C-alpha cells in the first residue's frame, strides 16, 4: 500500500471525545505459566486454539498500520509473552522494521532471564515486571507457583544489562501494606520505579472482592508515613496514568495507578490487541473488533484495514461508565486480563 497515506498526520487515531490513541498493548498469547488470583484463578482455563492466534506476520502488519496512524508505543504482553515460542523473533522483527518504535514488554519475569541479552540487543525500551511481594510463600499463594527466585534473577539480569525496569504490584488488601517497606527498599536501592495498581474486577475468572480491593490512596498514605515524597509532574503524551512520586534524597520512585477509585478515562490513549486478533478500545469494554477475520477472511488491504481501525476508534468509550453500570460483585468485562492483554 502507499506508505504516504498511512503517514498522513491527519490520519491520526482520534475518538469522538477528542482523545488520540498513541499506544497499543499487544497480547501475543493468552497462555501463562502462573495462575495469579487477581487474573485467572482457575487452573482449568481453556486456551485459544492455536489457529486463532495471530501469527507474527499478522501482528507486524497491524503494527505497521497503527504506527502509520500515529501509534508510537507498543507493549508486548499476554498471557506471559515469553511463554510463546519465537517471542524473541517477534521482538527482533519489530525492532528491525520499526527502529523508532517505543517497544516495551510486560512480563511476570519467571521465564525472562535467558532473554536479557536479546532484549538488550534489540533495544527494548523498558520491561515491566509484575511482582506483588518479595515473600516466597506469599508469592506462591498469589501466583500458584514457587518461582519468586526466577523473577528476582530476571530483575538482577535486566538491571545488570542496564535495561530500564519498572515493578508493577497489584494493590491487595493485607498483602501490599505489609510488603511496602520491601517495595520502598527495592525502589531506593535499585533506583527503579515501583508502581501500585488497583485490583480491577476484570474477567470471569478473577478472585476480585471488596475485601481484597485496596485503594492505592491507602498505600500512598502509608508510604508518606515511611518516606518523604515529592509529586512528579509529567508532560509526556506517551506517559502512562501513574501518579509518580520521588522519594526525597533517594533514587527510585513510587507510582500509583487508580483505575477504580480515581479513573483517568479522559486521558486514555491506548488500545489493546488480543492474541486472537481482536481490537479492544477499553479495558472495561467487552466489545471487540475482529481484525483477524478482516485480514484472513475478508482479505482487506492495509488501506482498508487502516480505515476500519480509524472508524472503530472513534467510538472508544469512557470506561468509567461501564464500571459504574456493572452489577455488584460482577466483573466489568468477561475476558480475563491474560486474554485481553492486561
Ligand atoms: N504475564 C505478564 C505479567 O504478569 O506481567 C503480562 C500479562 S498480565 C495480565 C499484565 C498485568 O496485568 C500484570 O501486571 C498483572 O499484575 C495485571 N493484572 C492482571 N489482572 C489484574 C487485575 N484484575 N487488576 C489489576 N491488574 C491486573
Coordinates of N, CA and C in Angstrom, one line a residue, residues 13-102:
X13 N -5.2 8.7 15.1 CA -6.3 7.9 15.6 C -7.0 8.7 16.7
X14 N -8.1 9.4 16.3 CA -8.8 10.2 17.3 C -10.2 9.6 17.6
X15 N -10.6 9.7 18.8 CA -12.0 9.3 19.0 C -12.9 10.5 19.1
X16 N -14.2 10.2 19.3 CA -15.2 11.3 19.3 C -15.1 12.2 20.5
X17 N -14.3 11.7 21.5 CA -14.2 12.6 22.7 C -12.9 13.4 22.7
X18 N -12.2 13.3 21.5 CA -11.0 14.1 21.3 C -9.8 13.5 21.8
X19 N -9.8 12.2 22.2 CA -8.6 11.5 22.7 C -7.9 11.0 21.5
X20 N -6.6 11.0 21.6 CA -5.7 10.5 20.5 C -5.1 9.2 21.0
X21 N -5.2 8.2 20.2 CA -4.6 6.9 20.6 C -3.1 6.9 20.1
X22 N -2.2 6.7 21.0 CA -0.8 6.6 20.6 C -0.1 5.4 21.1
X23 N -0.8 4.5 21.7 CA -0.2 3.4 22.4 C -1.1 2.1 22.2
X24 N -0.4 1.0 21.9 CA -1.2 -0.2 21.8 C -0.5 -1.3 22.6
X25 N -1.3 -2.0 23.3 CA -0.8 -3.2 24.1 C -1.2 -4.4 23.4
X26 N -0.2 -5.3 23.0 CA -0.5 -6.4 22.2 C -0.3 -7.7 23.1
X27 N -1.4 -8.4 23.2 CA -1.2 -9.7 23.9 C -0.8 -10.7 22.8
X28 N 0.4 -11.3 23.0 CA 0.9 -12.2 22.0 C 0.5 -13.7 22.3
X29 N 0.0 -13.9 23.5 CA -0.5 -15.2 23.8 C -1.4 -15.1 25.0
X30 N -2.4 -15.9 25.1 CA -3.3 -15.9 26.3 C -2.7 -16.9 27.3
X31 N -1.7 -17.7 26.9 CA -1.1 -18.7 27.8 C -0.2 -18.1 28.9
X32 N -0.3 -18.6 30.1 CA 0.6 -18.1 31.1 C 0.9 -19.3 32.0
X33 N 2.2 -19.2 32.6 CA 2.6 -20.3 33.4 C 2.2 -20.0 34.9
X34 N 1.6 -18.8 35.2 CA 1.2 -18.5 36.5 C -0.4 -18.5 36.6
X35 N -0.9 -18.6 37.7 CA -2.4 -18.5 37.9 C -2.7 -17.5 39.0
X36 N -2.3 -16.2 38.7 CA -2.5 -15.2 39.7 C -3.9 -15.0 40.1
X37 N -4.2 -14.9 41.3 CA -5.6 -14.9 41.8 C -6.4 -13.7 41.2
X38 N -5.7 -12.6 41.0 CA -6.4 -11.4 40.5 C -6.7 -11.5 39.0
X39 N -6.0 -12.4 38.4 CA -6.1 -12.5 36.9 C -6.9 -13.7 36.4
X40 N -6.4 -14.9 36.6 CA -7.1 -16.1 36.2 C -6.8 -17.2 37.3
X41 N -7.7 -17.2 38.2 CA -7.5 -18.0 39.4 C -7.8 -19.5 39.1
X42 N -8.6 -19.8 38.0 CA -9.0 -21.1 37.8 C -8.0 -21.8 36.9
X43 N -7.4 -22.9 37.4 CA -6.3 -23.6 36.7 C -6.8 -24.3 35.5
X44 N -8.1 -24.4 35.3 CA -8.7 -25.2 34.2 C -9.0 -24.3 33.0
X45 N -8.4 -23.1 33.0 CA -8.6 -22.2 31.9 C -8.5 -22.8 30.5
X46 N -9.4 -22.5 29.6 CA -9.4 -23.0 28.2 C -8.6 -22.0 27.4
X47 N -7.6 -22.5 26.7 CA -6.8 -21.6 25.9 C -7.4 -21.4 24.5
X48 N -7.0 -20.3 23.9 CA -7.5 -20.1 22.5 C -6.8 -21.1 21.6
X49 N -7.6 -21.7 20.7 CA -6.9 -22.7 19.8 C -5.8 -22.0 18.9
X50 N -4.8 -22.8 18.7 CA -3.6 -22.2 18.0 C -3.9 -21.5 16.7
X51 N -4.9 -22.1 15.9 CA -5.2 -21.5 14.6 C -5.8 -20.1 14.7
X52 N -6.4 -19.8 15.9 CA -7.0 -18.5 16.1 C -6.0 -17.4 16.6
X53 N -4.8 -17.9 16.9 CA -3.9 -16.9 17.5 C -3.2 -16.2 16.3
X54 N -3.0 -14.9 16.5 CA -2.4 -14.1 15.4 C -1.0 -14.6 15.1
X55 N -0.7 -14.8 13.9 CA 0.7 -15.1 13.5 C 1.6 -13.9 13.7
X56 N 2.9 -14.1 13.8 CA 3.8 -12.9 14.0 C 3.7 -11.9 12.8
X57 N 3.5 -12.5 11.6 CA 3.4 -11.6 10.4 C 2.2 -10.7 10.5
X58 N 1.1 -11.3 11.0 CA -0.1 -10.5 11.2 C 0.0 -9.4 12.2
X59 N 0.7 -9.8 13.3 CA 1.0 -8.7 14.3 C 1.8 -7.6 13.7
X60 N 2.8 -8.0 12.9 CA 3.7 -7.0 12.3 C 2.9 -6.1 11.4
X61 N 2.0 -6.7 10.7 CA 1.1 -6.0 9.7 C 0.3 -4.9 10.5
X62 N -0.3 -5.4 11.6 CA -1.2 -4.4 12.3 C -0.3 -3.3 12.9
X63 N 0.9 -3.7 13.4 CA 1.8 -2.6 14.0 C 2.1 -1.6 12.9
X64 N 2.4 -2.1 11.7 CA 2.8 -1.2 10.6 C 1.6 -0.2 10.4
X65 N 0.4 -0.7 10.3 CA -0.7 0.2 10.1 C -0.9 1.1 11.2
X66 N -0.9 0.6 12.5 CA -1.1 1.5 13.6 C 0.1 2.6 13.7
X67 N 1.3 2.1 13.5 CA 2.4 3.0 13.6 C 2.2 4.1 12.5
X68 N 1.8 3.8 11.4 CA 1.5 4.8 10.3 C 0.4 5.7 10.7
X69 N -0.5 5.3 11.6 CA -1.6 6.2 12.0 C -1.2 6.9 13.3
X70 N 0.0 6.8 13.7 CA 0.5 7.7 14.8 C 0.8 6.9 16.1
X71 N 0.6 5.6 16.1 CA 0.9 4.9 17.4 C 2.4 4.8 17.5
X72 N 2.9 5.3 18.6 CA 4.4 5.4 18.8 C 4.9 4.4 19.8
X73 N 4.0 3.8 20.6 CA 4.4 2.9 21.6 C 3.7 1.6 21.6
X74 N 4.5 0.5 21.6 CA 3.9 -0.8 21.6 C 4.4 -1.6 22.8
X75 N 3.5 -2.2 23.5 CA 3.9 -3.1 24.6 C 3.4 -4.5 24.3
X76 N 4.4 -5.4 24.4 CA 4.0 -6.8 24.3 C 3.7 -7.4 25.6
X77 N 2.5 -8.1 25.7 CA 2.1 -8.6 26.9 C 1.4 -9.9 26.7
X78 N 0.5 -10.4 27.6 CA -0.1 -11.6 27.4 C -1.2 -11.8 28.4
X79 N -1.4 -13.0 28.8 CA -0.6 -14.2 29.0 C 0.8 -13.8 29.3
X80 N 1.7 -14.7 29.3 CA 3.1 -14.4 29.5 C 3.8 -14.4 28.1
X81 N 4.3 -13.2 27.7 CA 4.9 -13.1 26.4 C 6.0 -14.2 26.1
X82 N 6.8 -14.5 27.2 CA 7.9 -15.4 27.0 C 7.4 -16.9 27.0
X83 N 6.1 -17.1 27.2 CA 5.6 -18.4 27.1 C 5.3 -18.8 25.6
X84 N 5.3 -17.8 24.8 CA 5.0 -18.1 23.4 C 6.4 -18.3 22.6
X85 N 6.4 -19.4 21.9 CA 7.6 -19.8 21.1 C 7.9 -18.7 20.1
X86 N 9.2 -18.3 20.0 CA 9.5 -17.4 19.0 C 9.4 -15.9 19.4
X87 N 9.0 -15.7 20.7 CA 8.9 -14.3 21.1 C 10.1 -13.4 20.8
X88 N 11.3 -14.0 20.9 CA 12.5 -13.2 20.5 C 12.5 -12.8 19.0
X89 N 12.0 -13.7 18.2 CA 11.9 -13.4 16.8 C 11.0 -12.2 16.5
X90 N 9.9 -12.2 17.2 CA 8.9 -11.1 17.0 C 9.6 -9.8 17.5
X91 N 10.3 -9.8 18.6 CA 11.0 -8.6 19.1 C 12.0 -8.1 18.1
X92 N 12.8 -9.1 17.5 CA 13.8 -8.7 16.6 C 13.1 -8.1 15.3
X93 N 12.0 -8.7 14.8 CA 11.4 -8.2 13.6 C 10.8 -6.8 13.9
X94 N 10.2 -6.6 15.1 CA 9.6 -5.3 15.4 C 10.7 -4.2 15.4
X95 N 11.8 -4.6 16.1 CA 12.8 -3.6 16.2 C 13.4 -3.2 14.8
X96 N 13.6 -4.3 14.0 CA 14.2 -4.1 12.7 C 13.3 -3.3 11.8
X97 N 12.0 -3.6 11.8 CA 11.1 -2.9 10.9 C 10.6 -1.5 11.4
X98 N 10.7 -1.3 12.7 CA 10.2 -0.1 13.3 C 11.3 0.5 14.3
X99 N 12.4 0.9 13.8 CA 13.5 1.3 14.6 C 13.2 2.4 15.7
X100 N 12.2 3.2 15.3 CA 11.9 4.3 16.3 C 10.7 4.0 17.2
X101 N 10.2 2.8 17.1 CA 9.1 2.5 18.0 C 9.5 2.4 19.4
X102 N 8.7 2.9 20.3 CA 8.9 2.7 21.8 C 8.4 1.4 22.1

